[in-house]
PDB file of N, CA and C in Angstrom:
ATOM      1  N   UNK S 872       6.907  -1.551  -2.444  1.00 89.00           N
ATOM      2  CA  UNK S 872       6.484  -0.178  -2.256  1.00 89.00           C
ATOM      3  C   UNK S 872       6.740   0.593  -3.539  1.00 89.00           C
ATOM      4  N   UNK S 873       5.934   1.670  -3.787  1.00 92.00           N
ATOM      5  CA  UNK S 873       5.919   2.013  -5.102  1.00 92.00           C
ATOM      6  C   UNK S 873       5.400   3.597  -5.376  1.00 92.00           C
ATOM      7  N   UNK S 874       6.089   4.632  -5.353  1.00 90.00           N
ATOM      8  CA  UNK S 874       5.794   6.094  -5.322  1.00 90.00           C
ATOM      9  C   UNK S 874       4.506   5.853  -7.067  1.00 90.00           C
ATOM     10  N   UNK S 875       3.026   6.354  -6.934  1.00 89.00           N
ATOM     11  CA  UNK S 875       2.519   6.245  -7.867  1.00 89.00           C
ATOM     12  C   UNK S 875       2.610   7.730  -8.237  1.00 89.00           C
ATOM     13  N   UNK S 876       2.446   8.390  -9.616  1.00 90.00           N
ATOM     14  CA  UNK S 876       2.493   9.751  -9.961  1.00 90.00           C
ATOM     15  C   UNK S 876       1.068   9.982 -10.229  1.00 90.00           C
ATOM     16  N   UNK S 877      -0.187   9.069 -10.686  1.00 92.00           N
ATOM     17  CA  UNK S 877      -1.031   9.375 -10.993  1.00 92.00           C
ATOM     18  C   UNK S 877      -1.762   7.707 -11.309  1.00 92.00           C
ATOM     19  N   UNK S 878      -3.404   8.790 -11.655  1.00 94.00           N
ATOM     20  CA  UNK S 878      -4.375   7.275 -11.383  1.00 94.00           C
ATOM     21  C   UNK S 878      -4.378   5.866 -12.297  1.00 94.00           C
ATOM     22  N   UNK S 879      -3.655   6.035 -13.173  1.00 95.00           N
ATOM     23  CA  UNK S 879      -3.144   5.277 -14.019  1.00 95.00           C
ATOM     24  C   UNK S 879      -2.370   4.188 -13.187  1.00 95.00           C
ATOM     25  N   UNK S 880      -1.073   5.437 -12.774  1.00 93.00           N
ATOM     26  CA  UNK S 880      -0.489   3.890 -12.129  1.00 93.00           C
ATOM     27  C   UNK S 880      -0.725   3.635 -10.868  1.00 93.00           C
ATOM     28  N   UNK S 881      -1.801   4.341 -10.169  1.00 95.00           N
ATOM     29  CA  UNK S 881      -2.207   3.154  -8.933  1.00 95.00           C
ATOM     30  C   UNK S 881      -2.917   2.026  -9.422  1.00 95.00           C
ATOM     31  N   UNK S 882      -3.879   2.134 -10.843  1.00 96.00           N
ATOM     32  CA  UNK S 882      -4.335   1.371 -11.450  1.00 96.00           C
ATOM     33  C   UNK S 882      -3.563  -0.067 -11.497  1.00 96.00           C
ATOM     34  N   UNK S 883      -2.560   0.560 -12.205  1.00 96.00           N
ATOM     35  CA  UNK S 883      -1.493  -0.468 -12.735  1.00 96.00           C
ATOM     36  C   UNK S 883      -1.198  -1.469 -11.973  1.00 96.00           C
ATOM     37  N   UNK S 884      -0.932  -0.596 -10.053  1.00 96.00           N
ATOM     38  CA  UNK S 884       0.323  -1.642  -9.059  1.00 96.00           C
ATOM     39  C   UNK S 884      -1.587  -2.334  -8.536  1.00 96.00           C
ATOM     40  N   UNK S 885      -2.599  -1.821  -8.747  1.00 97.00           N
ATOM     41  CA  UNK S 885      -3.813  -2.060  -7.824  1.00 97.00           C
ATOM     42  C   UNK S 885      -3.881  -3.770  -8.767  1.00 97.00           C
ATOM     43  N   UNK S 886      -3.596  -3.352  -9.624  1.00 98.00           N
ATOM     44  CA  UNK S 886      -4.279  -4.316 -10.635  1.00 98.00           C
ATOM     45  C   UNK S 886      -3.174  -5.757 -10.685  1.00 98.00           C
ATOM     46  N   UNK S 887      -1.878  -5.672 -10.963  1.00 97.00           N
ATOM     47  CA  UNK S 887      -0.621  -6.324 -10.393  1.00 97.00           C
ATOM     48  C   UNK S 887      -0.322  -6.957  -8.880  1.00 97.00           C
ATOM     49  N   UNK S 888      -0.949  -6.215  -7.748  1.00 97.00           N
ATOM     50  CA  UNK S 888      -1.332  -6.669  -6.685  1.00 97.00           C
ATOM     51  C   UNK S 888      -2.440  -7.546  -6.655  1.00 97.00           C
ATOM     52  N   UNK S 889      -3.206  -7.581  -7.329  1.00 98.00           N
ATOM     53  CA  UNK S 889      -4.344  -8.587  -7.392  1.00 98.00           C
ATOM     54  C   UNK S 889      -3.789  -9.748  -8.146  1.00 98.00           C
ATOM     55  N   UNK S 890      -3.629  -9.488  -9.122  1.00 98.00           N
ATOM     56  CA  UNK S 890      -2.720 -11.298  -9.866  1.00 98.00           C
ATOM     57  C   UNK S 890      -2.047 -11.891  -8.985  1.00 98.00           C
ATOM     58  N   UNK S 891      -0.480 -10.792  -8.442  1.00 97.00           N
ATOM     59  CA  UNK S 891       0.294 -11.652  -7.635  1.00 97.00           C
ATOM     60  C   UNK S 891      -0.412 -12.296  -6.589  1.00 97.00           C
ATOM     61  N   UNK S 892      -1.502 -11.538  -6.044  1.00 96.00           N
ATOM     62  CA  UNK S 892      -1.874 -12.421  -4.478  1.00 96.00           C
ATOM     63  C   UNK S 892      -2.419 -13.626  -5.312  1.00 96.00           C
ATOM     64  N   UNK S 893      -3.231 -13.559  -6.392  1.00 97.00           N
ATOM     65  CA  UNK S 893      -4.235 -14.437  -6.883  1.00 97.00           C
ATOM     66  C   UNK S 893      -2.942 -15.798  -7.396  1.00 97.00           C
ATOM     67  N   UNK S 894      -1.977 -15.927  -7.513  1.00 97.00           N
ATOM     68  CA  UNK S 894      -1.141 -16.341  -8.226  1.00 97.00           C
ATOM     69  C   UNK S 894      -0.666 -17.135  -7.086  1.00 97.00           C
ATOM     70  N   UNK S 895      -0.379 -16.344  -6.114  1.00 97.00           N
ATOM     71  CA  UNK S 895       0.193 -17.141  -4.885  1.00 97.00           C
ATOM     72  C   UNK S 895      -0.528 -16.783  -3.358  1.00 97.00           C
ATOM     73  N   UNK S 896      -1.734 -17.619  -3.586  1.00 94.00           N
ATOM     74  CA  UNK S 896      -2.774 -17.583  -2.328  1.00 94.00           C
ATOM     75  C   UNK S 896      -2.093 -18.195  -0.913  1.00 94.00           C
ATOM     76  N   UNK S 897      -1.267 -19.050  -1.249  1.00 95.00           N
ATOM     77  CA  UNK S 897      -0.680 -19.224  -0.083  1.00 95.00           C
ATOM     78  C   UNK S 897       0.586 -18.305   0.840  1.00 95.00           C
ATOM     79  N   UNK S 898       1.051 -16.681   0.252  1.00 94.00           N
ATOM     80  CA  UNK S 898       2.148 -16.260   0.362  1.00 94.00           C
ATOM     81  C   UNK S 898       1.072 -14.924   0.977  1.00 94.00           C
ATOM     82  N   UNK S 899       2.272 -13.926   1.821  1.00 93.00           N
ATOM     83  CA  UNK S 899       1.451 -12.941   2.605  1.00 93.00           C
ATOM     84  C   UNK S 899       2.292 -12.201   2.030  1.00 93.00           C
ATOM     85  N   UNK S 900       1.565 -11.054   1.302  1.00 94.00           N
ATOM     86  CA  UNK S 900       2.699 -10.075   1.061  1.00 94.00           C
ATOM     87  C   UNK S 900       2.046  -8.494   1.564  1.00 94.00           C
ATOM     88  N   UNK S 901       3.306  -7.583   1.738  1.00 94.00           N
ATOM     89  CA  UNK S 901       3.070  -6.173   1.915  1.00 94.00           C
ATOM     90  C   UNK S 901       3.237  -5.288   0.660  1.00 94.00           C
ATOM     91  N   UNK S 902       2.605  -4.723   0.558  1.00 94.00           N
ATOM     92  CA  UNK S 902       2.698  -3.789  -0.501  1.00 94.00           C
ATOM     93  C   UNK S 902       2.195  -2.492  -0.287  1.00 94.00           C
ATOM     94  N   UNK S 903       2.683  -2.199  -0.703  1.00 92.00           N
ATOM     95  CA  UNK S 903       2.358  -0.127  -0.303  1.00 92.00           C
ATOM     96  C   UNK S 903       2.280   0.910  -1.038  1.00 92.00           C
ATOM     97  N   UNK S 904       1.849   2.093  -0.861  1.00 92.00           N
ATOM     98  CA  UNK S 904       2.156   3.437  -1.974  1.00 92.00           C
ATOM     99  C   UNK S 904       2.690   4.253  -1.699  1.00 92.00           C
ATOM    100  N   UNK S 905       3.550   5.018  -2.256  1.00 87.00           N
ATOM    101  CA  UNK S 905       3.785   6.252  -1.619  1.00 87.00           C
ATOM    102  C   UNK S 905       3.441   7.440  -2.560  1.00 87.00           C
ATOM    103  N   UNK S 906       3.449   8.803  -1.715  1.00 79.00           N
ATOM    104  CA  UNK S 906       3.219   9.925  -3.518  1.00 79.00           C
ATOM    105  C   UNK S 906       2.379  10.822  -2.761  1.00 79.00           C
ATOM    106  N   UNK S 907       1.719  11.345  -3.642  1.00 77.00           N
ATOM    107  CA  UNK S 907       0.354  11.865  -3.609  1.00 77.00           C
ATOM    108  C   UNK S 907      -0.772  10.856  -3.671  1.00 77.00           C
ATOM    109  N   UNK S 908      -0.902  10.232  -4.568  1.00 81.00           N
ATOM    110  CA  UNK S 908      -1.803   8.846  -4.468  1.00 81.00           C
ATOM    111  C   UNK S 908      -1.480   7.633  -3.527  1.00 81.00           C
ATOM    112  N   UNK S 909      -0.307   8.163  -2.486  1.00 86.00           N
ATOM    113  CA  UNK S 909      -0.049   6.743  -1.175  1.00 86.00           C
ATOM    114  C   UNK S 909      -1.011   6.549  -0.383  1.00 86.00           C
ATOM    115  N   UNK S 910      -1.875   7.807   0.441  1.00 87.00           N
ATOM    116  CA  UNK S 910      -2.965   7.310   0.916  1.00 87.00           C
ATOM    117  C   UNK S 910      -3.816   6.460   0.439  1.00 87.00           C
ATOM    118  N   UNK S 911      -4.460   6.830  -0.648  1.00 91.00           N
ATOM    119  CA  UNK S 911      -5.696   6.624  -1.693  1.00 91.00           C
ATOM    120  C   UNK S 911      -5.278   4.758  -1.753  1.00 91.00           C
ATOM    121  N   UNK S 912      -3.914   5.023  -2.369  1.00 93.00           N
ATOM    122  CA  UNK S 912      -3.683   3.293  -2.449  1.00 93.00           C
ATOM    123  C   UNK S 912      -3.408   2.484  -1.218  1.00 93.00           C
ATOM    124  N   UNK S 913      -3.141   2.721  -0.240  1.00 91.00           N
ATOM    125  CA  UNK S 913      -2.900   1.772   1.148  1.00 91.00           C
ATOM    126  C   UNK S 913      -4.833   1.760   1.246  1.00 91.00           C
ATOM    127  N   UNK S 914      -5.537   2.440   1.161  1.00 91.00           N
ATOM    128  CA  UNK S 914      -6.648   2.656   1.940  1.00 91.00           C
ATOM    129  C   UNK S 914      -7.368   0.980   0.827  1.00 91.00           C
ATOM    130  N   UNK S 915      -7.161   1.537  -0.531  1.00 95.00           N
ATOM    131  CA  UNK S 915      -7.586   0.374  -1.514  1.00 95.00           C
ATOM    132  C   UNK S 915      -6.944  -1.397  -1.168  1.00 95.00           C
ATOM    133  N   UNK S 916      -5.584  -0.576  -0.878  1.00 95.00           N
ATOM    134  CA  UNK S 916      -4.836  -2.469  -0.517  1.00 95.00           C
ATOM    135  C   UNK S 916      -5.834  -3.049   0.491  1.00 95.00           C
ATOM    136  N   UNK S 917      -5.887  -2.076   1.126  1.00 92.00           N
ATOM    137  CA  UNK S 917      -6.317  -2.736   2.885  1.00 92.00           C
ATOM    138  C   UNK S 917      -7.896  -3.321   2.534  1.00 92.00           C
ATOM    139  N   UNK S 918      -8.606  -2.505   2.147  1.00 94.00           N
ATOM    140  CA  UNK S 918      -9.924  -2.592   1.604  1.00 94.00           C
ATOM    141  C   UNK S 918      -9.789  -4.213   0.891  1.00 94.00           C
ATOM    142  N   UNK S 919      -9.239  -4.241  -0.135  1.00 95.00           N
ATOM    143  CA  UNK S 919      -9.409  -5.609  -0.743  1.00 95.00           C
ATOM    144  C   UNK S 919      -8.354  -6.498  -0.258  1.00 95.00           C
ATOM    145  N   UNK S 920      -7.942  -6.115   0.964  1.00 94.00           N
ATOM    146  CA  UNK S 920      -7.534  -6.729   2.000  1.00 94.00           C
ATOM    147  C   UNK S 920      -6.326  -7.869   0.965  1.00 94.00           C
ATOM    148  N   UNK S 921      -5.376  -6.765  -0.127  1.00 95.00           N
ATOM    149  CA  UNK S 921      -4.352  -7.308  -0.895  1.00 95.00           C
ATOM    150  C   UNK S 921      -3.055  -6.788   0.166  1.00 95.00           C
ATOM    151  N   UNK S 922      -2.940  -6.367   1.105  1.00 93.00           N
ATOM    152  CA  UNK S 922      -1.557  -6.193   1.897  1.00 93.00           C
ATOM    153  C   UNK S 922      -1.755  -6.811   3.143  1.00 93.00           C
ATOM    154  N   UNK S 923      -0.898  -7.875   3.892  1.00 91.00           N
ATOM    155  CA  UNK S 923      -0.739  -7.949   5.409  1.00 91.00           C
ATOM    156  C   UNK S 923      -0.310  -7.060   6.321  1.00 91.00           C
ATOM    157  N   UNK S 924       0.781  -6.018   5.719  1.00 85.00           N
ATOM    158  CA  UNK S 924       1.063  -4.910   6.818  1.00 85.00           C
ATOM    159  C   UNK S 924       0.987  -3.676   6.407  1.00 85.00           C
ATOM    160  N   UNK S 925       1.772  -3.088   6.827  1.00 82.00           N
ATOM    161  CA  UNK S 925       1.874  -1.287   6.802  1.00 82.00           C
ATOM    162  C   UNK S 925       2.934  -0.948   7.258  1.00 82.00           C
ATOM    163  N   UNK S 926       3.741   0.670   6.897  1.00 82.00           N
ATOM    164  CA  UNK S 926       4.292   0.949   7.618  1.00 82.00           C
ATOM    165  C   UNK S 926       4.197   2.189   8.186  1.00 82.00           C
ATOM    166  N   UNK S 927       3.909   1.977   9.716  1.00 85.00           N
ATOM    167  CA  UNK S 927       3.544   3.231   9.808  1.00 85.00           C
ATOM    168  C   UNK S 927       4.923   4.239  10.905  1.00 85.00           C
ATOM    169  N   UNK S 928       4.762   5.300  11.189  1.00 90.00           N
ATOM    170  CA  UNK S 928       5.495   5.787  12.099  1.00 90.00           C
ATOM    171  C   UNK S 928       5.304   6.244  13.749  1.00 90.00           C
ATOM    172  N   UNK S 929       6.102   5.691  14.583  1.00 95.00           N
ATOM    173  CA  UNK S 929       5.497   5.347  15.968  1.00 95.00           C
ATOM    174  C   UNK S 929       4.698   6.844  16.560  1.00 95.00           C
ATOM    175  N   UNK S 930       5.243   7.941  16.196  1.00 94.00           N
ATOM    176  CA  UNK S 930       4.703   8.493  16.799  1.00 94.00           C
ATOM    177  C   UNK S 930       4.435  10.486  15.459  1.00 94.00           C
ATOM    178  N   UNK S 931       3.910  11.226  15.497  1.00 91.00           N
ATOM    179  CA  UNK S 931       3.817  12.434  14.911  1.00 91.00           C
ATOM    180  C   UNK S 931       5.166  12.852  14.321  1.00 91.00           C
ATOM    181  N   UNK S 932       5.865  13.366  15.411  1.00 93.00           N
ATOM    182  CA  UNK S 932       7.031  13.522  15.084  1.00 93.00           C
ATOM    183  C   UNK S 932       8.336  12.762  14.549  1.00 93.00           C
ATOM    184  N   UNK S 933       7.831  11.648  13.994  1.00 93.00           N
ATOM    185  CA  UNK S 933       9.010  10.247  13.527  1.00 93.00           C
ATOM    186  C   UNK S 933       8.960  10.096  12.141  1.00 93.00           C
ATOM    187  N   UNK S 934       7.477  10.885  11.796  1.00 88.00           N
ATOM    188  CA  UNK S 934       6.712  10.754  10.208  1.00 88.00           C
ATOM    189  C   UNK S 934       8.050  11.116   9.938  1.00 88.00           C
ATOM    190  N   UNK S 935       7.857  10.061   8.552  1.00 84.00           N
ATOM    191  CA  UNK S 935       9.290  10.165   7.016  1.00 84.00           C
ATOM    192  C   UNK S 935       8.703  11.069   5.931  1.00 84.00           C
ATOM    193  N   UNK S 936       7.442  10.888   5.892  1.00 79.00           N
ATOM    194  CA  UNK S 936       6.602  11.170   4.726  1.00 79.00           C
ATOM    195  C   UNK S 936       5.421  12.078   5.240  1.00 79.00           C
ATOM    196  N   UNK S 937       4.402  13.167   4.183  1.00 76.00           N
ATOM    197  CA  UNK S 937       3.613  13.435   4.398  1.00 76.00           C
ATOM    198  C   UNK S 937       2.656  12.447   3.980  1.00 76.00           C
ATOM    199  N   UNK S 938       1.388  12.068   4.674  1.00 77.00           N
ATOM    200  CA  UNK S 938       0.441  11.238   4.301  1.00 77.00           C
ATOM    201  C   UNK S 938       0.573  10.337   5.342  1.00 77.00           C
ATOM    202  N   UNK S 939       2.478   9.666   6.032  1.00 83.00           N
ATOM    203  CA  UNK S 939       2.276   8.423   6.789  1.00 83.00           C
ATOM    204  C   UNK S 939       1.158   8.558   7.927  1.00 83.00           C
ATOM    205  N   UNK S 940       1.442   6.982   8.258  1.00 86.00           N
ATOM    206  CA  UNK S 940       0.223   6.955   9.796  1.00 86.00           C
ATOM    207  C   UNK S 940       0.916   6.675  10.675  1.00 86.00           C
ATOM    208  N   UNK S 941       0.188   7.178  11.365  1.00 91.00           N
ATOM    209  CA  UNK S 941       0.828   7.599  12.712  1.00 91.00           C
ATOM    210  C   UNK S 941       0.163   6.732  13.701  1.00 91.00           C
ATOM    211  N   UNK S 942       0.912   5.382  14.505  1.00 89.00           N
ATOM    212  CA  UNK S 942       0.190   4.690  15.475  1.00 89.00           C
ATOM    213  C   UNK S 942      -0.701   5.199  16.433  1.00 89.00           C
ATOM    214  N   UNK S 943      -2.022   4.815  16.751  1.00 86.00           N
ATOM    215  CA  UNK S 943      -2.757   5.571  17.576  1.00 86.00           C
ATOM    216  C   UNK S 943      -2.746   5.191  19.207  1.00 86.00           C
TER     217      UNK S 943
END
């Protein structure tokens, strides 16, 4: 997990997440964002389908963070 400050370094972990999976196709990993750019980057992991999980919070009121998800 990785607080990004800007588009640079979602770049950076987007781009680092792709080697590592590519590196080790047989291993499941989670990886995440947090920040202002945490949405933007979970939405990208999931998309190129580079993370197995998430973490989200069970319910509205449990959120840690602004941005988390909230189980539906």
């Amino acid at each position: 997990a990785v607080t990004v400050q800007n588009q640079e370094d979602l770049d950076t972990f987007i781009n680092w997440c792709e080697k590592t999976k590519a590196e080790h196709p047989e291993k499941k990993f989670i990886f995440t964002t947090m920040g202002e750019f945490g949405t933007k980057g979970r939405d990208i992991l999931e998309t190129k389908e580079l993370t197995w999980g998430g973490f989200w919070a069970l319910r509205e009121d449990l959120r840690t963070a602004s941005g988390q998800r909230v189980l539906k």
